[in-house]
CSV table of C-alpha atoms in Angstrom, one decimal:
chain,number,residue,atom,x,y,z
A,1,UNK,CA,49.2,79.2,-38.0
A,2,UNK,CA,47.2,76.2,-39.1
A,3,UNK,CA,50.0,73.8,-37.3
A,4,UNK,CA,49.4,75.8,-34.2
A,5,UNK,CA,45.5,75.3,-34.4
A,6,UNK,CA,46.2,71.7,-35.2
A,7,UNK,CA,48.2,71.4,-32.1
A,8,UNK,CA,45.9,73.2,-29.7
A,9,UNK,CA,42.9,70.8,-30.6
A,10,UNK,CA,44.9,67.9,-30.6
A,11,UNK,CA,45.9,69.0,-27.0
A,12,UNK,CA,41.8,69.4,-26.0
A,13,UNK,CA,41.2,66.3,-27.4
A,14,UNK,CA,44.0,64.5,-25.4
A,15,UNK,CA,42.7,66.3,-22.1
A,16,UNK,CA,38.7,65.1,-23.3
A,17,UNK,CA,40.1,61.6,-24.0
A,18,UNK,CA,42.0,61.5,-20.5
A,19,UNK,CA,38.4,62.6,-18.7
A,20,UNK,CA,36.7,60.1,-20.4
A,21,UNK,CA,39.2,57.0,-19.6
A,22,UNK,CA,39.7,58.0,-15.5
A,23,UNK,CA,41.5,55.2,-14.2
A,24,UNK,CA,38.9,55.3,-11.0
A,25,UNK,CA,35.7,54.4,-12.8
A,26,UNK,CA,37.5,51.9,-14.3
A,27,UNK,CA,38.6,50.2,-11.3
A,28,UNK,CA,35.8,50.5,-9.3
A,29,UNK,CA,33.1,49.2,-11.6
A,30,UNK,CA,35.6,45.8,-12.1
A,31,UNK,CA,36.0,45.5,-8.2
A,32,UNK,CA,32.3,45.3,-8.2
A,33,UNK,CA,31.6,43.4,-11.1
A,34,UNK,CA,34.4,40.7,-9.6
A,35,UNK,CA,32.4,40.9,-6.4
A,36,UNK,CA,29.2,40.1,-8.2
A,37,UNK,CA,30.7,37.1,-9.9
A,38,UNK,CA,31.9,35.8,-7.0
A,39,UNK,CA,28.5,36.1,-5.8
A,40,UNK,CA,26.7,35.1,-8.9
A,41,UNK,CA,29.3,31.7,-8.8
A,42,UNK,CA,28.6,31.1,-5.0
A,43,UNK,CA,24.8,31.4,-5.5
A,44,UNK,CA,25.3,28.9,-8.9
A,45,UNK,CA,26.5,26.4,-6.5
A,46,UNK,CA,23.6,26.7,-3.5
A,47,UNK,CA,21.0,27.0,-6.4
A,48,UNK,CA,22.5,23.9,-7.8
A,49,UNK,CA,22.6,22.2,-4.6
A,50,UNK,CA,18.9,23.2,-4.3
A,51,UNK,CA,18.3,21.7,-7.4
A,52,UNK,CA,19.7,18.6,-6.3
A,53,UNK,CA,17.3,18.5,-2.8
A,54,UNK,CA,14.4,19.7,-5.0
A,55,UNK,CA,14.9,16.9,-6.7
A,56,UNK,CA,15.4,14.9,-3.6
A,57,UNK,CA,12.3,16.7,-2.3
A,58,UNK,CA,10.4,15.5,-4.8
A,59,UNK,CA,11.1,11.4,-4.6
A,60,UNK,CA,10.5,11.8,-1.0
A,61,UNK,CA,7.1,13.8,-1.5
A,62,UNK,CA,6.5,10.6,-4.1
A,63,UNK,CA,7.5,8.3,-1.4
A,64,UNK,CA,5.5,10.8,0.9
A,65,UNK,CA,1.9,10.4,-1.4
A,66,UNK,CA,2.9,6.1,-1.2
A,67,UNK,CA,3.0,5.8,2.6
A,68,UNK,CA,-0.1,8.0,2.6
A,69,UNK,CA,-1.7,5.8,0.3
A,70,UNK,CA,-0.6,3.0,2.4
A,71,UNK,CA,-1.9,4.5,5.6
A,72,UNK,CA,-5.3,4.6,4.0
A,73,UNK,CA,-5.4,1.7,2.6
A,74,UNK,CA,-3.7,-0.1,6.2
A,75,UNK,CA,-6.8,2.0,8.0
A,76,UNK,CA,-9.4,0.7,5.7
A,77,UNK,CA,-7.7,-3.0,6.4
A,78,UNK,CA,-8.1,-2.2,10.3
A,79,UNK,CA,-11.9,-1.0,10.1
A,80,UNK,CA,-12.8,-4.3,7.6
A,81,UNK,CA,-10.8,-6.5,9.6
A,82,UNK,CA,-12.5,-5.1,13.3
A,83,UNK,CA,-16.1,-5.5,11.2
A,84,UNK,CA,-15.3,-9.0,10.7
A,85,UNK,CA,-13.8,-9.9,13.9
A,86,UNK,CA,-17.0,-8.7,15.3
A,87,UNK,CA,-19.6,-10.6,13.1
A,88,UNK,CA,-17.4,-14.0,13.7
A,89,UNK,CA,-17.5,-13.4,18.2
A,90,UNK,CA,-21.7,-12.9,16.9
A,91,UNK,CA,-21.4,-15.8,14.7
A,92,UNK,CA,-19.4,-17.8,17.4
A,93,UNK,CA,-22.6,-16.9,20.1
A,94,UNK,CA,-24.9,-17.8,17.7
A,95,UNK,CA,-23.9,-21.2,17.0
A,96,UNK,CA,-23.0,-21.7,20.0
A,97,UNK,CA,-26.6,-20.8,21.6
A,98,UNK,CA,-27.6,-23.2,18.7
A,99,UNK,CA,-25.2,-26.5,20.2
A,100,UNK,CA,-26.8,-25.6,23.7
A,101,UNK,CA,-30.6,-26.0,22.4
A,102,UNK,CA,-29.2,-29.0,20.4
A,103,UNK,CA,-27.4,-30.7,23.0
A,104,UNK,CA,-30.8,-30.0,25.1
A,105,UNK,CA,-33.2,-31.5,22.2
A,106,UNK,CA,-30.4,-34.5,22.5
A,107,UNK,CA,-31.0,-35.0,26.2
A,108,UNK,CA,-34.6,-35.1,26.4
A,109,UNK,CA,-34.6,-37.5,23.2
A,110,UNK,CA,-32.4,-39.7,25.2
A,111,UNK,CA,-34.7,-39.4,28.2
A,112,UNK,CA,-37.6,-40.2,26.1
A,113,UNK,CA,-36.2,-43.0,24.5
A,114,UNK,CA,-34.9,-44.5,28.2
A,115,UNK,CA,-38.9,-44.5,29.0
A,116,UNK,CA,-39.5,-46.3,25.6
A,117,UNK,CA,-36.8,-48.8,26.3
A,118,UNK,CA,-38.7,-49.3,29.7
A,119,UNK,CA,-42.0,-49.7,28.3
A,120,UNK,CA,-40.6,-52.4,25.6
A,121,UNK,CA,-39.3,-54.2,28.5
A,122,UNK,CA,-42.5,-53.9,30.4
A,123,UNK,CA,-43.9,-55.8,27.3
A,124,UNK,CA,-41.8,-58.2,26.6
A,125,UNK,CA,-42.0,-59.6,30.1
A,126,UNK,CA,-45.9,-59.3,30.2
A,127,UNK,CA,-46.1,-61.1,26.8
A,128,UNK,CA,-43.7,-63.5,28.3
A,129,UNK,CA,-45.9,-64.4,31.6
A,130,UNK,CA,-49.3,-64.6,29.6
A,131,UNK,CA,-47.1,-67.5,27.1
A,132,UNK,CA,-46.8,-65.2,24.1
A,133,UNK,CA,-44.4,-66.1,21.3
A,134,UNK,CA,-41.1,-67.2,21.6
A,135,UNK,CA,-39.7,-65.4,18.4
A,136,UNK,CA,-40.9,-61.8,20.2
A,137,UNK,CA,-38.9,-62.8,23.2
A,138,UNK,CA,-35.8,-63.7,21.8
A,139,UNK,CA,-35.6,-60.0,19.9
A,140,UNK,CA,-34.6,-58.9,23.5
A,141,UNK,CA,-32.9,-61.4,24.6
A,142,UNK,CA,-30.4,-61.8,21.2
A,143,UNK,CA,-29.9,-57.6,20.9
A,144,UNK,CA,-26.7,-56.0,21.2
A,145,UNK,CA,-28.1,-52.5,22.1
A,146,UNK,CA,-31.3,-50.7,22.5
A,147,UNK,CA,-31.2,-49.5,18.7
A,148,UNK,CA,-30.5,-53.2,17.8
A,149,UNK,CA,-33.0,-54.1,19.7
A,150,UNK,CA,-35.7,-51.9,17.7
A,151,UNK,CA,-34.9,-52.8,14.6
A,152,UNK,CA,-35.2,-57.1,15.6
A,153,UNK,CA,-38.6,-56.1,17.0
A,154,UNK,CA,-39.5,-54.2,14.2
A,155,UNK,CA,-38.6,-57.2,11.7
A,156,UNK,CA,-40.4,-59.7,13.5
A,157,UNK,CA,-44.2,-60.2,12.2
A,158,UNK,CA,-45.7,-61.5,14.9
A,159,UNK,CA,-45.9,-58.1,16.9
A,160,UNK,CA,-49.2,-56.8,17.4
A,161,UNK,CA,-50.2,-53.1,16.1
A,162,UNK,CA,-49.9,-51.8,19.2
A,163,UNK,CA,-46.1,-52.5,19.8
A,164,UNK,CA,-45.3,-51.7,16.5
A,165,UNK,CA,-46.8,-48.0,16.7
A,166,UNK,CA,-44.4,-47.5,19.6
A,167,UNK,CA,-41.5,-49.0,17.7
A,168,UNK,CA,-41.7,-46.9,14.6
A,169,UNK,CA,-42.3,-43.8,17.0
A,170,UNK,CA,-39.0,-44.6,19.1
A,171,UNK,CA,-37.5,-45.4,15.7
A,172,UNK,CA,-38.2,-42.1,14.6
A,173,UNK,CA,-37.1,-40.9,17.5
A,174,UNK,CA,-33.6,-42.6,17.1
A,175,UNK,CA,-33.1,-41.0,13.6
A,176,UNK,CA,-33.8,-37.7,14.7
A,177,UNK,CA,-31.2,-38.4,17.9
A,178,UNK,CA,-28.9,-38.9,15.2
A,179,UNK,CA,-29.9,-36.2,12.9
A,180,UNK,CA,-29.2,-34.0,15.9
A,181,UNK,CA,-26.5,-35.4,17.2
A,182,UNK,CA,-24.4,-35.2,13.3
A,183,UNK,CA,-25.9,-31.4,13.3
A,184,UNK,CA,-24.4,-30.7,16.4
A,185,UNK,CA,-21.1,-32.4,15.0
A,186,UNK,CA,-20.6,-30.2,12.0
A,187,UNK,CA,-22.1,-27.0,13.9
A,188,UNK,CA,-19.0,-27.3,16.9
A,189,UNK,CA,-16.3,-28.1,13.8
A,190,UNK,CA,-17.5,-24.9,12.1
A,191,UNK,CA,-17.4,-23.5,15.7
A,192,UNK,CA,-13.7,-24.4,15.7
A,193,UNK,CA,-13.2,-22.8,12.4
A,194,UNK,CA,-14.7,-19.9,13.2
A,195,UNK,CA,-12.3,-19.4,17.0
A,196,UNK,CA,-9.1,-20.0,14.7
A,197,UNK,CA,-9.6,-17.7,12.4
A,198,UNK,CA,-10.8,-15.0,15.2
A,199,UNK,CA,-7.5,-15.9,16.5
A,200,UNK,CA,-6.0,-15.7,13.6
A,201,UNK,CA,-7.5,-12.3,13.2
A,202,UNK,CA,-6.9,-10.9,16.1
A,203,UNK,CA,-3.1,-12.1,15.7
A,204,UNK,CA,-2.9,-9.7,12.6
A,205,UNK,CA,-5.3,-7.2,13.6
A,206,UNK,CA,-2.4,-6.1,16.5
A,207,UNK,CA,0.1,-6.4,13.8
A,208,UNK,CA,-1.4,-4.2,11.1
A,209,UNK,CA,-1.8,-1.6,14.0
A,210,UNK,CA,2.0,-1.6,14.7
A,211,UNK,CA,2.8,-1.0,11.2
A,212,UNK,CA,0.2,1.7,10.9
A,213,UNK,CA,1.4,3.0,14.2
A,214,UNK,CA,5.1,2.9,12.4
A,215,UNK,CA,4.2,4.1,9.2
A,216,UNK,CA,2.7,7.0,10.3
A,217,UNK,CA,5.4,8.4,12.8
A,218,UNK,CA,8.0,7.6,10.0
A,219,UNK,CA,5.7,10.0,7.3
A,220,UNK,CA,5.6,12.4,10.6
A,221,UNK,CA,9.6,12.2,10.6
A,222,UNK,CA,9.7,13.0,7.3
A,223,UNK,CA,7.4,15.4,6.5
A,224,UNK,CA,9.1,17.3,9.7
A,225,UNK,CA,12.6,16.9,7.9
A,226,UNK,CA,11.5,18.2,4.9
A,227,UNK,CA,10.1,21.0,5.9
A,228,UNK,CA,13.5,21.9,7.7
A,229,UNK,CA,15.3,21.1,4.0
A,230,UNK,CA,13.4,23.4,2.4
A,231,UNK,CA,13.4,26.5,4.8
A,232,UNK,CA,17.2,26.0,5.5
A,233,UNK,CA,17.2,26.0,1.3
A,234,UNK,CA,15.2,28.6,0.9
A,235,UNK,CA,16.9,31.2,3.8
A,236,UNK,CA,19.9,30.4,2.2
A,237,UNK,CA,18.9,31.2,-1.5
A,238,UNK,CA,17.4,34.6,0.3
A,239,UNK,CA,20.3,35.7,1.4
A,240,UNK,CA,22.4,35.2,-1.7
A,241,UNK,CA,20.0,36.9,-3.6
A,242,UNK,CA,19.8,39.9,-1.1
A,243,UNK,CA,23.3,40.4,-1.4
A,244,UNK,CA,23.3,39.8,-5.1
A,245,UNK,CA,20.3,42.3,-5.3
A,246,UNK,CA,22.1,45.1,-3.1
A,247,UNK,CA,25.8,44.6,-5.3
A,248,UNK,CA,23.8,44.6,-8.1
A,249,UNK,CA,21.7,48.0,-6.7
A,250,UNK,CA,25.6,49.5,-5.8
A,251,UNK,CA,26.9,48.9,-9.1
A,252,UNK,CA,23.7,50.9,-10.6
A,253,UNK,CA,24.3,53.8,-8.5
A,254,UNK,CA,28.0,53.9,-8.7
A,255,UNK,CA,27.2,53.5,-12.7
A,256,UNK,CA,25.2,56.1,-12.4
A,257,UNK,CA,26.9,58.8,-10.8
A,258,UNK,CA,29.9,58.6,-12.6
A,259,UNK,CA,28.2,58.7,-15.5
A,260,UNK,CA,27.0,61.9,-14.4
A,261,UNK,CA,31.0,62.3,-13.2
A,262,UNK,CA,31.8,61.9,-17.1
A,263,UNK,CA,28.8,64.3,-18.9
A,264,UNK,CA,29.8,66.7,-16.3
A,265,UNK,CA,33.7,66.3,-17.0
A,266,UNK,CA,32.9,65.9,-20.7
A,267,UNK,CA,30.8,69.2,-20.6
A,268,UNK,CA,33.4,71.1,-18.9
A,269,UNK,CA,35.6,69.8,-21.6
A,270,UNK,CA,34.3,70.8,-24.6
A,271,UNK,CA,33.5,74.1,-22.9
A,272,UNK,CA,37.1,74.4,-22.4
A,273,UNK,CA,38.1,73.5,-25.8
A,274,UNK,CA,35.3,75.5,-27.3
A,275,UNK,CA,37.0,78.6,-25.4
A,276,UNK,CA,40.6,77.9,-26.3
A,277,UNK,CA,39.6,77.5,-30.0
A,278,UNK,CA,37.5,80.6,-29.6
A,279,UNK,CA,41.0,82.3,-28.1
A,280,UNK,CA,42.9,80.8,-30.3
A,281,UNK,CA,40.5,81.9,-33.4
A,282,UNK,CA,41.0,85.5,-32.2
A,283,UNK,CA,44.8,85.3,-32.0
A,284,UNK,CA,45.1,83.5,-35.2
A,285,UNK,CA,42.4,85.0,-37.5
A,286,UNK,CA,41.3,81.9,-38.8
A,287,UNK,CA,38.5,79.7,-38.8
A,288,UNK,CA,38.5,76.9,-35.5
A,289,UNK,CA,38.5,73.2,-36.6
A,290,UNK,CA,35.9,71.4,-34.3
A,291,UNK,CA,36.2,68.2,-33.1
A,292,UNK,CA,33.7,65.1,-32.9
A,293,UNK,CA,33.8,63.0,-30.1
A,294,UNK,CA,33.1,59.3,-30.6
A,295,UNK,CA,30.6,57.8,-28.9
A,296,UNK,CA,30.5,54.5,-26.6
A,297,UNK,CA,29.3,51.0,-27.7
A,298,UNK,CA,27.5,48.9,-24.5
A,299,UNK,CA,26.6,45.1,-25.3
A,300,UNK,CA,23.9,44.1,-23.4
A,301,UNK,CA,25.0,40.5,-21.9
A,302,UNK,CA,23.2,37.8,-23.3
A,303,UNK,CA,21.4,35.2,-21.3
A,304,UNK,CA,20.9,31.7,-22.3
A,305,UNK,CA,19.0,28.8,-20.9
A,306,UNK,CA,20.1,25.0,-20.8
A,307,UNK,CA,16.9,23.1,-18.9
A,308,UNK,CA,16.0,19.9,-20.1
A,309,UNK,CA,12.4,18.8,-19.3
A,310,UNK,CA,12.2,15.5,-17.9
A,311,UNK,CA,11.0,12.8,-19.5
A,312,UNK,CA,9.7,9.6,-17.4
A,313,UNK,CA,9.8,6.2,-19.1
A,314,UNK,CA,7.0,4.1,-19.1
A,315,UNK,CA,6.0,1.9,-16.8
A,316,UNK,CA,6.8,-1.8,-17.7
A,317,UNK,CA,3.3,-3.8,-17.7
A,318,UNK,CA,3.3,-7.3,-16.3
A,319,UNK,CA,2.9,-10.1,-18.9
A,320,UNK,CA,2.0,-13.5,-16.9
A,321,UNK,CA,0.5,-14.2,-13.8
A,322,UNK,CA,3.9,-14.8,-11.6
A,323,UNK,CA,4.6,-10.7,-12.3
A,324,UNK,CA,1.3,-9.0,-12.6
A,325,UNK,CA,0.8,-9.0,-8.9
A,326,UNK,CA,4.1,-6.9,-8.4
A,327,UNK,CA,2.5,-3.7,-9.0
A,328,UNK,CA,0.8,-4.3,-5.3
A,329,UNK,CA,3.3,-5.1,-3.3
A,330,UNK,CA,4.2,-2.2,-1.1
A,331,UNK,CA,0.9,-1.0,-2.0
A,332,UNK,CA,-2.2,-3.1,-0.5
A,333,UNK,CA,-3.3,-4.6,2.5
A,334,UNK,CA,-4.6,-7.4,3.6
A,335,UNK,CA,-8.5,-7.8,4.5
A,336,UNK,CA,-10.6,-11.1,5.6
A,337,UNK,CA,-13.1,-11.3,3.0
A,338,UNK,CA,-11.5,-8.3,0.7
A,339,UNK,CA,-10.6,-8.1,-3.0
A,340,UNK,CA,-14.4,-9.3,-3.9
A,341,UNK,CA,-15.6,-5.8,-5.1
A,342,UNK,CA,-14.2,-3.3,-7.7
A,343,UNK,CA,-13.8,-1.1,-4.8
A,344,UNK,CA,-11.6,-3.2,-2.8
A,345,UNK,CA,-8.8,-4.1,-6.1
A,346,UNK,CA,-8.9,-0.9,-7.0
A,347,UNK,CA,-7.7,0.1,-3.0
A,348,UNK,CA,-5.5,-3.3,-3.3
A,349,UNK,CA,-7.6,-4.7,-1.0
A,350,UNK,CA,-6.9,-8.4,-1.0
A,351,UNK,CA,-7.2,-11.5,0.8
A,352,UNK,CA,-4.5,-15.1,-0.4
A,353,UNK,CA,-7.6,-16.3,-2.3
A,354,UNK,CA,-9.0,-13.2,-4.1
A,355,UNK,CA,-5.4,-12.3,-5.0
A,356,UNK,CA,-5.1,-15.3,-6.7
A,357,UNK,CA,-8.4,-15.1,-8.5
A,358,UNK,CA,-7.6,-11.4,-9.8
A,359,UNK,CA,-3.7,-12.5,-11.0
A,360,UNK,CA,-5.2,-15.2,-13.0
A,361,UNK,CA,-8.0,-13.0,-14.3
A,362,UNK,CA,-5.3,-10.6,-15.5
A,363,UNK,CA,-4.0,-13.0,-17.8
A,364,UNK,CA,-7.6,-14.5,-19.1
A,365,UNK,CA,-7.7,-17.7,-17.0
A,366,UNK,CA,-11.5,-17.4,-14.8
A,367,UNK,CA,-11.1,-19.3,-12.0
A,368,UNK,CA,-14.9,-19.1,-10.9
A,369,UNK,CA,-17.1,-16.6,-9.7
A,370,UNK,CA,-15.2,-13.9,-8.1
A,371,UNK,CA,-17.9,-13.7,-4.9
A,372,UNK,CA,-17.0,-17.5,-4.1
A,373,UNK,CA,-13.6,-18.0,-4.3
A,374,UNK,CA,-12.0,-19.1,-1.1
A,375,UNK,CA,-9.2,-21.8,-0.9
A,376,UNK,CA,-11.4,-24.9,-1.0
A,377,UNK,CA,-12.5,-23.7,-4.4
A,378,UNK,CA,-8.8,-23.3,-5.3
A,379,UNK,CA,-7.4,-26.5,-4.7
A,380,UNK,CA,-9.7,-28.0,-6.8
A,381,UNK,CA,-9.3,-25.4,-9.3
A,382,UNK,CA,-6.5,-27.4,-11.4
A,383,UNK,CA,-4.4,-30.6,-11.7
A,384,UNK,CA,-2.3,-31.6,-8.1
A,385,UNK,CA,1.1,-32.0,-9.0
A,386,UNK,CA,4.1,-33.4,-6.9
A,387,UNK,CA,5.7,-30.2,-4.8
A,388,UNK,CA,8.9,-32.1,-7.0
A,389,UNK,CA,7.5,-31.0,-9.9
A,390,UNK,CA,6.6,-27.5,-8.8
A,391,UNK,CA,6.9,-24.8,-11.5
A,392,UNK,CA,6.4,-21.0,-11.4
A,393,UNK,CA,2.5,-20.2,-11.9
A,394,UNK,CA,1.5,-22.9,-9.7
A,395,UNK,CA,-0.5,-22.7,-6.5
A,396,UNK,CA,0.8,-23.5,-3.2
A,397,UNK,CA,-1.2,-24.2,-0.2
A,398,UNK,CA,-0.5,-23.9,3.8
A,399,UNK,CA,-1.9,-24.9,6.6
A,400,UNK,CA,-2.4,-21.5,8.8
A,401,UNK,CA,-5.6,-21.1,11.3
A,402,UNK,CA,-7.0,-24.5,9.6
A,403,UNK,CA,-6.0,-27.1,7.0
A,404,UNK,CA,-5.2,-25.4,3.4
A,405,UNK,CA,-6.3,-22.3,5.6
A,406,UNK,CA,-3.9,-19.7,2.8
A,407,UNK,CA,-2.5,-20.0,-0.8
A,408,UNK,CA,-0.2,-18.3,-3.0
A,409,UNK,CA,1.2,-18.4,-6.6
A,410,UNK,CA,4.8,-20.0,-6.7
A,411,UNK,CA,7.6,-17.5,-8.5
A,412,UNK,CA,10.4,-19.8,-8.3
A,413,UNK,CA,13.6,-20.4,-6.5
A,414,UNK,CA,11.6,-21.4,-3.7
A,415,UNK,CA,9.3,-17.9,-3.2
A,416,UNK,CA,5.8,-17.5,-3.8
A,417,UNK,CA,3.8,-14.1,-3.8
A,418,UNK,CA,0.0,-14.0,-1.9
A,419,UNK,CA,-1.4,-11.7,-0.3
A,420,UNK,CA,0.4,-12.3,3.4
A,421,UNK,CA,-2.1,-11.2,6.3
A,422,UNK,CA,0.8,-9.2,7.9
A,423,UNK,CA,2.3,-7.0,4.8
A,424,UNK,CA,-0.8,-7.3,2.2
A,425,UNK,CA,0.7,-8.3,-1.2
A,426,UNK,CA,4.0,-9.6,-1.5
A,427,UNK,CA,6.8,-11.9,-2.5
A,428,UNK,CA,7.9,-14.6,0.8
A,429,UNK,CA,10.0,-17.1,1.1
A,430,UNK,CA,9.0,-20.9,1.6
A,431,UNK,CA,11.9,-22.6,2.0
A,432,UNK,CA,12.6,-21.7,5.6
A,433,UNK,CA,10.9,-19.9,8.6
A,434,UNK,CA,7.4,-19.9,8.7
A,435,UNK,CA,6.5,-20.5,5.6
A,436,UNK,CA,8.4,-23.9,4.7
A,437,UNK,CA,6.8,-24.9,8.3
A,438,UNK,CA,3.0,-24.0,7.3
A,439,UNK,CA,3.6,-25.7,3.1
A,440,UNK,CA,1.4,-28.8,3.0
A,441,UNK,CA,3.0,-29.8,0.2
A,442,UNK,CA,-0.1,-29.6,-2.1
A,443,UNK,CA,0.4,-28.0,-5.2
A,444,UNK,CA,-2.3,-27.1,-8.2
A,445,UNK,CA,-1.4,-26.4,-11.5
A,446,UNK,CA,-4.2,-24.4,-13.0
């Protein structure tokens, strides 16, 4: 009897087992699972491959904040530059209203002193028809000029008060022709300066406005690309995820129904072997063995993370004056009259001679009062050395808009770095082009 009880409930348990392990369930949950790997692989990739423009997004969005930078700094150049353009035309008028009264002064001096030369004559001839000395006469008669002239008559002591009251006054007279005249001199030579640099000016005024005008369609371009990166990106991350999010939502349902499948099937089961060892209790008159049902181990997957922060190195600080202006270039412009004020370095706003004066600052060598420095001071700064002898740190001067009108600090190899008016800071070359045409050959060693 026992080995027919035993045999029944080994039979129950075999039919319970073959519910519980139905081929179906089996196969259907590793289809999906297979599906959602593929999935979960495929969207790896795209994520990686946004990984890869996010990082790209990011230089360019660095590169982005630069050009910005620039275009402020390139706008602030245009405004300074227009400011000063204006006040030299005013300057220009001015002096040039000045020469005018000058150059009138000078005419009516000259008209004045005609009369005077008239009325000496007069004199002279009278005094010579009444007898009067000889020595007076021969002042006129030996004279090379009318000046000349003045000054015989005015050495001879024989002249009577009269005359010489009207020879000091046209004396005077002379002197202030010549005071005059000289002012007028230096007034039209600074005039001169004054129109070249204008020129100059307005030669680099229309170029800063082309690279603006550049620099701020190429940030438009970009910006514009970008934007399409990241929303072709992002649509494509989207989808992958809705598909990975309905799988994932199929997977839970089918889970989830034939689990109910397997209670249900489990249930009906036991109730079946309950009633055949209930049957088989009655037939056999002996108590029913019951059997335990194992029960099901899950593993819960377990997620790990390998991001690694990144870590930026230092940046490298410049030790001697041919380097420490690097950290401008491709980040200033240039300005007439800039780089005097805290406010204008710390916008890298420079003109050749207050470049100079900061890169030499940076390394503890003053070269004068930071309000005054202009590239006369410069060249008198140092020691002038032979352009043979020309070394790295040394200042190199050429002849722009005017004589030793721009300077810069020689690197070697034949480059110098300056503040240029039509890039702001940075390194050119002087042994050919423009440069090696405009070097002057004076160099300073400071």
């Amino acid at each position: 009897m026992k080995k027919k009880m035993l045999l029944l409930n080994t039979t129950v348990l075999l039919g319970l087992g073959g519910v519980l392990s139905t081929p179906t369930y089996a196969s259907t949950i590793q289809d999906m699972e297979s599906q959602k790997s593929q999935i979960q692989n495929q969207r790896q990739d795209v994520q990686s491959n946004i990984k890869a423009a996010s990082d790209e997004l990011t230089r360019l969005q660095a590169e982005q904040d630069q050009m910005k930078a620039q275009l402020e700094r390139l706008t602030i150049a245009e405004e300074e530059n227009n400011k000063k353009a204006q006040k030299t035309e005013a300057d220009i008028k001015k002096t040039s209203k000045q020469v005018e009264q000058l150059e009138k002064e000078i005419k009516l001096l000259q008209e004045k002193l005609e009369k005077r030369n008239d009325i000496l004559k007069d004199r002279a001839r009278s005094l010579q028809e009444s007898g009067g000395n000889v020595e007076y006469l021969q002042v006129l008669l030996g004279s090379s000029s009318f000046g000349d002239f003045v000054d015989r008559a005015l050495a001879v002591s024989t002249i009577v008060d009269a005359d010489r009251g009207i020879l000091k006054e046209t004396k005077n007279m002379q002197d202030e022709l010549k005071t005059k005249q000289a002012d007028v001199k230096s007034k039209l030579a600074s005039l001169e300066d004054m129109k070249a640099e204008l020129d100059e000016m307005t030669v680099q005024l229309a170029a800063q406005k082309k690279q603006k005008d550049a620099l701020a369609k190429e940030l438009k371009d970009k910006e514009a690309k970008n934007e399409e990166l990241k929303a072709s990106l992002q649509a494509k991350d989207s989808s992958l995820a809705n598909e990975q999010s309905t799988l994932e939502q199929n997977i839970k349902d089918q889970k989830a129904a034939e689990e109910a499948a397997r209670k249900a099937a489990e249930q009906a089961a036991k109730e079946a072997a309950k009633k055949a060892a209930e049957q088989a209790q009655k037939a056999a008159a002996a108590p029913a063995e019951k059997a335990d049902s194992s029960s099901a181990k899950a593993e819960a997957p377990k997620a790990s993370s390998n991001d690694v922060a990144p870590t930026s190195a230092p940046a490298p600080k410049a030790s001697n004056v041919v380097t420490v202006g690097n950290r401008w270039i491709g980040n200033s412009a240039y300005v007439f009259g800039g780089g005097r004020s805290q406010s204008d370095i710390s916008h890298g706003l420079f003109d050749c001679s207050s470049f100079v004066h900061w890169a030499y600052s940076q390394v503890g060598v003053n070269l004068g009062p930071l309000g005054s420095v202009s590239t006369e001071t410069l060249k008198h700064a140092g020691t002038q050395v032979s352009s043979s002898q020309m070394q790295p740190g040394d200042l190199v001067f050429f002849d722009t808009y005017k004589k030793d009108g721009h300077v810069g600090i020689y690197v070697g190899g034949g480059k110098f770095i300056g503040a240029q008016s039509s890039t702001g800071v940075a390194i050119a070359n002087m042994s050919s082009g423009y440069w090696k045409q405009k070097f002057n050959g004076r160099v300073v060693r400071i």
